[in-house]
mmCIF file of C-alpha atoms in Angstrom:
data_model
loop_
_atom_site.group_PDB
_atom_site.id
_atom_site.type_symbol
_atom_site.label_atom_id
_atom_site.label_comp_id
_atom_site.label_asym_id
_atom_site.label_seq_id
_atom_site.Cartn_x
_atom_site.Cartn_y
_atom_site.Cartn_z
ATOM 1 C CA UNK A 246 -0.193 -0.447 -0.103
ATOM 2 C CA UNK A 247 2.365 2.961 -1.004
ATOM 3 C CA UNK A 248 -0.626 5.875 0.192
ATOM 4 C CA UNK A 249 0.478 9.494 -0.740
ATOM 5 C CA UNK A 250 3.106 9.115 -3.994
ATOM 6 C CA UNK A 251 4.539 12.667 -4.761
ATOM 7 C CA UNK A 252 6.323 12.836 -8.388
ATOM 8 C CA UNK A 253 9.335 14.196 -9.380
ATOM 9 C CA UNK A 254 11.083 14.680 -5.376
ATOM 10 C CA UNK A 255 13.625 16.488 -6.849
ATOM 11 C CA UNK A 256 13.693 19.419 -9.246
ATOM 12 C CA UNK A 257 15.184 22.682 -10.166
ATOM 13 C CA UNK A 258 14.200 24.960 -12.638
ATOM 14 C CA UNK A 259 14.993 28.418 -14.487
ATOM 15 C CA UNK A 260 12.750 31.439 -14.305
ATOM 16 C CA UNK A 261 9.275 30.893 -16.047
ATOM 17 C CA UNK A 262 9.944 27.355 -17.598
ATOM 18 C CA UNK A 263 6.708 25.114 -16.623
ATOM 19 C CA UNK A 264 6.192 21.958 -15.135
ATOM 20 C CA UNK A 265 3.600 19.824 -13.334
ATOM 21 C CA UNK A 266 3.968 18.082 -10.123
ATOM 22 C CA UNK A 267 2.400 14.595 -9.823
ATOM 23 C CA UNK A 268 0.321 13.462 -6.634
ATOM 24 C CA UNK A 269 -1.053 10.218 -6.671
ATOM 25 C CA UNK A 270 -2.914 8.686 -3.461
ATOM 26 C CA UNK A 271 -4.537 5.004 -3.426
ATOM 27 C CA UNK A 272 -6.653 4.962 -0.204
ATOM 28 C CA UNK A 273 -9.837 6.138 -2.456
ATOM 29 C CA UNK A 274 -10.203 9.550 -1.089
ATOM 30 C CA UNK A 275 -12.050 12.285 -1.972
ATOM 31 C CA UNK A 276 -10.056 15.221 -0.426
ATOM 32 C CA UNK A 277 -6.351 15.838 -1.548
ATOM 33 C CA UNK A 278 -3.930 18.782 -0.865
ATOM 34 C CA UNK A 279 -1.878 20.840 -2.773
ATOM 35 C CA UNK A 280 0.742 22.047 0.172
ATOM 36 C CA UNK A 281 3.939 24.646 0.834
ATOM 37 C CA UNK A 282 6.189 24.720 3.385
ATOM 38 C CA UNK A 283 8.768 27.640 3.178
ATOM 39 C CA UNK A 284 11.825 27.247 5.946
ATOM 40 C CA UNK A 285 11.258 28.464 9.198
ATOM 41 C CA UNK A 286 7.351 28.348 8.371
ATOM 42 C CA UNK A 287 4.697 25.828 8.350
ATOM 43 C CA UNK A 288 2.795 24.708 5.443
ATOM 44 C CA UNK A 289 0.138 27.082 3.448
ATOM 45 C CA UNK A 290 -2.608 25.768 2.023
ATOM 46 C CA UNK A 291 -2.274 26.366 -2.338
ATOM 47 C CA UNK A 292 -5.016 23.892 -3.444
ATOM 48 C CA UNK A 293 -7.811 21.281 -3.019
ATOM 49 C CA UNK A 294 -10.188 19.015 -4.297
ATOM 50 C CA UNK A 295 -13.348 17.434 -3.097
ATOM 51 C CA UNK A 296 -13.754 15.339 -5.382
ATOM 52 C CA UNK A 297 -12.952 14.220 -9.363
ATOM 53 C CA UNK A 298 -13.264 17.545 -10.929
ATOM 54 C CA UNK A 299 -13.595 19.985 -8.659
ATOM 55 C CA UNK A 300 -11.235 22.384 -7.407
ATOM 56 C CA UNK A 301 -10.845 25.404 -5.069
ATOM 57 C CA UNK A 302 -8.272 27.755 -3.961
ATOM 58 C CA UNK A 303 -6.239 27.446 -0.371
ATOM 59 C CA UNK A 304 -4.307 30.148 1.198
ATOM 60 C CA UNK A 305 -1.720 30.787 -1.747
ATOM 61 C CA UNK A 306 -3.330 29.913 -4.902
ATOM 62 C CA UNK A 307 -1.218 32.443 -7.054
ATOM 63 C CA UNK A 308 0.796 31.557 -9.942
ATOM 64 C CA UNK A 309 -0.381 27.618 -10.007
ATOM 65 C CA UNK A 310 -2.608 25.715 -11.409
ATOM 66 C CA UNK A 311 -4.530 22.219 -10.368
ATOM 67 C CA UNK A 312 -6.232 19.798 -11.875
ATOM 68 C CA UNK A 313 -8.323 16.223 -10.335
ATOM 69 C CA UNK A 314 -9.382 14.116 -13.980
ATOM 70 C CA UNK A 315 -8.697 10.869 -11.587
ATOM 71 C CA UNK A 316 -9.789 11.194 -8.397
ATOM 72 C CA UNK A 317 -6.599 9.439 -7.281
ATOM 73 C CA UNK A 318 -3.986 11.670 -9.165
ATOM 74 C CA UNK A 319 -3.954 15.667 -8.500
ATOM 75 C CA UNK A 320 -1.639 17.659 -10.598
ATOM 76 C CA UNK A 321 0.163 21.061 -9.066
ATOM 77 C CA UNK A 322 1.134 22.980 -12.596
ATOM 78 C CA UNK A 323 2.811 26.620 -12.653
ATOM 79 C CA UNK A 324 2.986 28.200 -15.155
ATOM 80 C CA UNK A 325 5.767 30.235 -15.211
ATOM 81 C CA UNK A 326 7.966 29.243 -12.765
ATOM 82 C CA UNK A 327 9.818 32.208 -10.517
ATOM 83 C CA UNK A 328 11.923 32.739 -7.367
ATOM 84 C CA UNK A 329 8.727 33.433 -5.674
ATOM 85 C CA UNK A 330 8.235 29.454 -5.745
ATOM 86 C CA UNK A 331 11.168 27.998 -4.008
ATOM 87 C CA UNK A 332 9.738 25.951 -1.682
ATOM 88 C CA UNK A 333 8.707 22.006 -0.693
ATOM 89 C CA UNK A 334 5.860 20.981 -1.773
ATOM 90 C CA UNK A 335 3.436 18.392 0.114
ATOM 91 C CA UNK A 336 0.696 16.500 -1.131
ATOM 92 C CA UNK A 337 -2.676 15.205 0.973
ATOM 93 C CA UNK A 338 -5.400 12.349 0.477
ATOM 94 C CA UNK A 339 -8.397 12.372 3.215
ATOM 95 C CA UNK A 340 -11.043 10.251 3.299
ATOM 96 C CA UNK A 341 -14.558 12.098 3.729
ATOM 97 C CA UNK A 342 -17.942 10.117 3.509
ATOM 98 C CA UNK A 343 -21.103 9.943 5.426
ATOM 99 C CA UNK A 344 -20.240 8.823 8.511
ATOM 100 C CA UNK A 345 -16.845 9.475 8.311
ATOM 101 C CA UNK A 346 -16.479 13.106 7.676
ATOM 102 C CA UNK A 347 -12.726 14.999 9.178
ATOM 103 C CA UNK A 348 -11.000 12.027 9.122
ATOM 104 C CA UNK A 349 -7.049 12.807 9.409
ATOM 105 C CA UNK A 350 -5.189 13.625 6.539
ATOM 106 C CA UNK A 351 -1.884 11.975 4.443
ATOM 107 C CA UNK A 352 0.959 13.271 3.143
ATOM 108 C CA UNK A 353 3.301 12.557 0.858
ATOM 109 C CA UNK A 354 7.144 12.900 1.321
ATOM 110 C CA UNK A 355 7.479 16.417 -0.986
ATOM 111 C CA UNK A 356 8.887 17.668 -3.339
ATOM 112 C CA UNK A 357 11.817 20.074 -3.605
ATOM 113 C CA UNK A 358 11.857 22.835 -6.257
ATOM 114 C CA UNK A 359 14.530 25.000 -6.774
ATOM 115 C CA UNK A 360 14.121 28.010 -9.003
ATOM 116 C CA UNK A 361 16.303 29.535 -10.694
ATOM 117 C CA UNK B 1043 -7.824 34.632 8.586
ATOM 118 C CA UNK B 1044 -7.181 32.221 10.931
ATOM 119 C CA UNK B 1045 -4.441 32.621 13.463
ATOM 120 C CA UNK B 1046 -2.216 29.268 15.106
ATOM 121 C CA UNK B 1047 0.482 30.074 17.176
ATOM 122 C CA UNK B 1048 2.237 27.272 18.892
ATOM 123 C CA UNK B 1049 4.571 27.753 21.831
ATOM 124 C CA UNK B 1050 7.187 27.434 22.236
ATOM 125 C CA UNK B 1051 8.699 27.618 19.039
ATOM 126 C CA UNK B 1052 11.983 25.843 20.087
ATOM 127 C CA UNK B 1053 12.966 23.363 22.349
ATOM 128 C CA UNK B 1054 15.617 21.455 23.562
ATOM 129 C CA UNK B 1055 15.538 18.401 26.235
ATOM 130 C CA UNK B 1056 17.631 15.591 27.483
ATOM 131 C CA UNK B 1057 16.080 12.404 26.893
ATOM 132 C CA UNK B 1058 13.453 11.601 29.107
ATOM 133 C CA UNK B 1059 12.090 14.280 30.083
ATOM 134 C CA UNK B 1060 8.653 15.537 29.535
ATOM 135 C CA UNK B 1061 7.176 18.446 27.485
ATOM 136 C CA UNK B 1062 3.779 20.404 27.305
ATOM 137 C CA UNK B 1063 3.458 21.760 23.321
ATOM 138 C CA UNK B 1064 0.657 24.591 22.805
ATOM 139 C CA UNK B 1065 -1.850 25.286 20.307
ATOM 140 C CA UNK B 1066 -3.927 28.228 20.664
ATOM 141 C CA UNK B 1067 -6.439 29.114 17.200
ATOM 142 C CA UNK B 1068 -8.246 32.529 16.800
ATOM 143 C CA UNK B 1069 -11.673 30.915 15.371
ATOM 144 C CA UNK B 1070 -13.743 28.334 16.528
ATOM 145 C CA UNK B 1071 -12.425 25.223 14.073
ATOM 146 C CA UNK B 1072 -14.117 21.680 13.448
ATOM 147 C CA UNK B 1073 -10.660 19.980 13.304
ATOM 148 C CA UNK B 1074 -7.445 20.554 14.330
ATOM 149 C CA UNK B 1075 -4.621 18.008 14.041
ATOM 150 C CA UNK B 1076 -1.295 17.458 15.503
ATOM 151 C CA UNK B 1077 1.301 16.245 13.222
ATOM 152 C CA UNK B 1078 5.412 15.504 13.194
ATOM 153 C CA UNK B 1079 7.908 16.457 10.689
ATOM 154 C CA UNK B 1080 10.844 14.381 11.341
ATOM 155 C CA UNK B 1081 14.433 15.089 10.347
ATOM 156 C CA UNK B 1082 13.904 13.972 6.835
ATOM 157 C CA UNK B 1083 10.603 15.746 6.309
ATOM 158 C CA UNK B 1084 8.288 13.689 6.432
ATOM 159 C CA UNK B 1085 4.898 14.693 8.583
ATOM 160 C CA UNK B 1086 3.000 11.604 10.089
ATOM 161 C CA UNK B 1087 -0.354 12.308 11.958
ATOM 162 C CA UNK B 1088 -0.070 12.447 15.083
ATOM 163 C CA UNK B 1089 -4.220 12.930 16.535
ATOM 164 C CA UNK B 1090 -7.526 13.894 14.676
ATOM 165 C CA UNK B 1091 -8.555 16.224 17.803
ATOM 166 C CA UNK B 1092 -11.208 18.661 17.758
ATOM 167 C CA UNK B 1093 -12.198 17.666 21.343
ATOM 168 C CA UNK B 1094 -11.290 15.929 24.425
ATOM 169 C CA UNK B 1095 -8.307 14.255 25.317
ATOM 170 C CA UNK B 1096 -6.796 11.264 23.332
ATOM 171 C CA UNK B 1097 -3.433 8.855 24.547
ATOM 172 C CA UNK B 1098 -1.272 6.620 22.607
ATOM 173 C CA UNK B 1099 1.459 5.942 23.826
ATOM 174 C CA UNK B 1100 4.008 8.432 25.350
ATOM 175 C CA UNK B 1101 1.867 10.951 23.416
ATOM 176 C CA UNK B 1102 -1.323 12.401 24.128
ATOM 177 C CA UNK B 1103 -3.429 15.117 23.085
ATOM 178 C CA UNK B 1104 -6.219 17.415 24.786
ATOM 179 C CA UNK B 1105 -8.408 20.052 22.708
ATOM 180 C CA UNK B 1106 -10.194 22.894 24.251
ATOM 181 C CA UNK B 1107 -12.451 24.326 21.876
ATOM 182 C CA UNK B 1108 -14.051 26.693 23.911
ATOM 183 C CA UNK B 1109 -11.070 27.820 25.359
ATOM 184 C CA UNK B 1110 -9.682 27.649 21.651
ATOM 185 C CA UNK B 1111 -6.775 25.692 21.804
ATOM 186 C CA UNK B 1112 -4.464 22.031 22.058
ATOM 187 C CA UNK B 1113 -1.846 20.454 24.431
ATOM 188 C CA UNK B 1114 0.243 17.922 22.665
ATOM 189 C CA UNK B 1115 1.851 16.500 25.955
ATOM 190 C CA UNK B 1116 5.151 13.946 24.982
ATOM 191 C CA UNK B 1117 6.075 11.975 27.837
ATOM 192 C CA UNK B 1118 9.645 10.467 28.316
ATOM 193 C CA UNK B 1119 11.189 11.773 25.186
ATOM 194 C CA UNK B 1120 13.616 9.629 22.983
ATOM 195 C CA UNK B 1121 15.704 11.221 20.634
ATOM 196 C CA UNK B 1122 13.711 10.048 17.905
ATOM 197 C CA UNK B 1123 10.363 12.290 19.004
ATOM 198 C CA UNK B 1124 13.128 14.665 17.194
ATOM 199 C CA UNK B 1125 12.045 17.287 14.724
ATOM 200 C CA UNK B 1126 9.264 19.945 14.360
ATOM 201 C CA UNK B 1127 5.673 19.748 15.594
ATOM 202 C CA UNK B 1128 2.904 21.020 13.791
ATOM 203 C CA UNK B 1129 -1.121 21.957 14.645
ATOM 204 C CA UNK B 1130 -3.767 22.414 11.669
ATOM 205 C CA UNK B 1131 -6.753 23.817 11.918
ATOM 206 C CA UNK B 1132 -9.654 23.066 9.843
ATOM 207 C CA UNK B 1133 -12.537 26.243 10.302
ATOM 208 C CA UNK B 1134 -16.118 25.368 10.716
ATOM 209 C CA UNK B 1135 -16.988 26.364 7.511
ATOM 210 C CA UNK B 1136 -15.095 25.203 4.358
ATOM 211 C CA UNK B 1137 -12.552 22.523 3.801
ATOM 212 C CA UNK B 1138 -9.306 24.302 4.437
ATOM 213 C CA UNK B 1139 -6.413 23.646 6.830
ATOM 214 C CA UNK B 1140 -4.177 26.612 8.667
ATOM 215 C CA UNK B 1141 -0.900 25.312 10.481
ATOM 216 C CA UNK B 1142 1.246 26.567 13.213
ATOM 217 C CA UNK B 1143 4.803 27.215 12.964
ATOM 218 C CA UNK B 1144 5.805 24.680 14.369
ATOM 219 C CA UNK B 1145 7.431 23.478 17.270
ATOM 220 C CA UNK B 1146 10.661 22.632 17.029
ATOM 221 C CA UNK B 1147 12.405 20.017 18.879
ATOM 222 C CA UNK B 1148 15.549 18.458 19.905
ATOM 223 C CA UNK B 1149 15.570 15.571 22.057
ATOM 224 C CA UNK B 1150 19.726 14.860 23.150
ATOM 225 C CA UNK B 1151 20.892 11.999 24.428
#
């Protein structure tokens, strides 16, 4: 049981380049989240999804786009990378359903992204 | 937005000592979770505790929702407890989680 898998684990980009981070979960979770973690700070929510085909903005959505075409996958895109987007990105998922509200979040191991 | 404050920001303990970490939040919440981020950066869910008290081995947590705070107790600390402890809260409306800035714990042998 892999849980939450993030791809890639590391990446270096040049300013202006684009890339997509992939998050995959095999727990049949409805909810998925993308966070960024900057040095000395807690995680901040970028975007989230409450089900296949749905997405919503979090606390810091600017400069990012997301898609949830399949329930098990949540993609985070950077269209034109900027140095301010250098960060560690975490994906998480949680289950939600009748009688099972507010289940704990399960996190991937993170993606370290550096933008030069 | 909601303010989530954790204290202390840094803590150094001798192995075997006990400690209490605190999380204060500024609004009513539906969900509160404690996480441990180990030195390798992995985030592990410790407790889902919107109210009441829970225990898991040497760790326990108490949330007093009406007074807007939660406490994480670590007893008989071990070097493997080192890392950063985060609390995260979900507001009564919506599905967004807000993290505190964490307590960095170092347990020395």
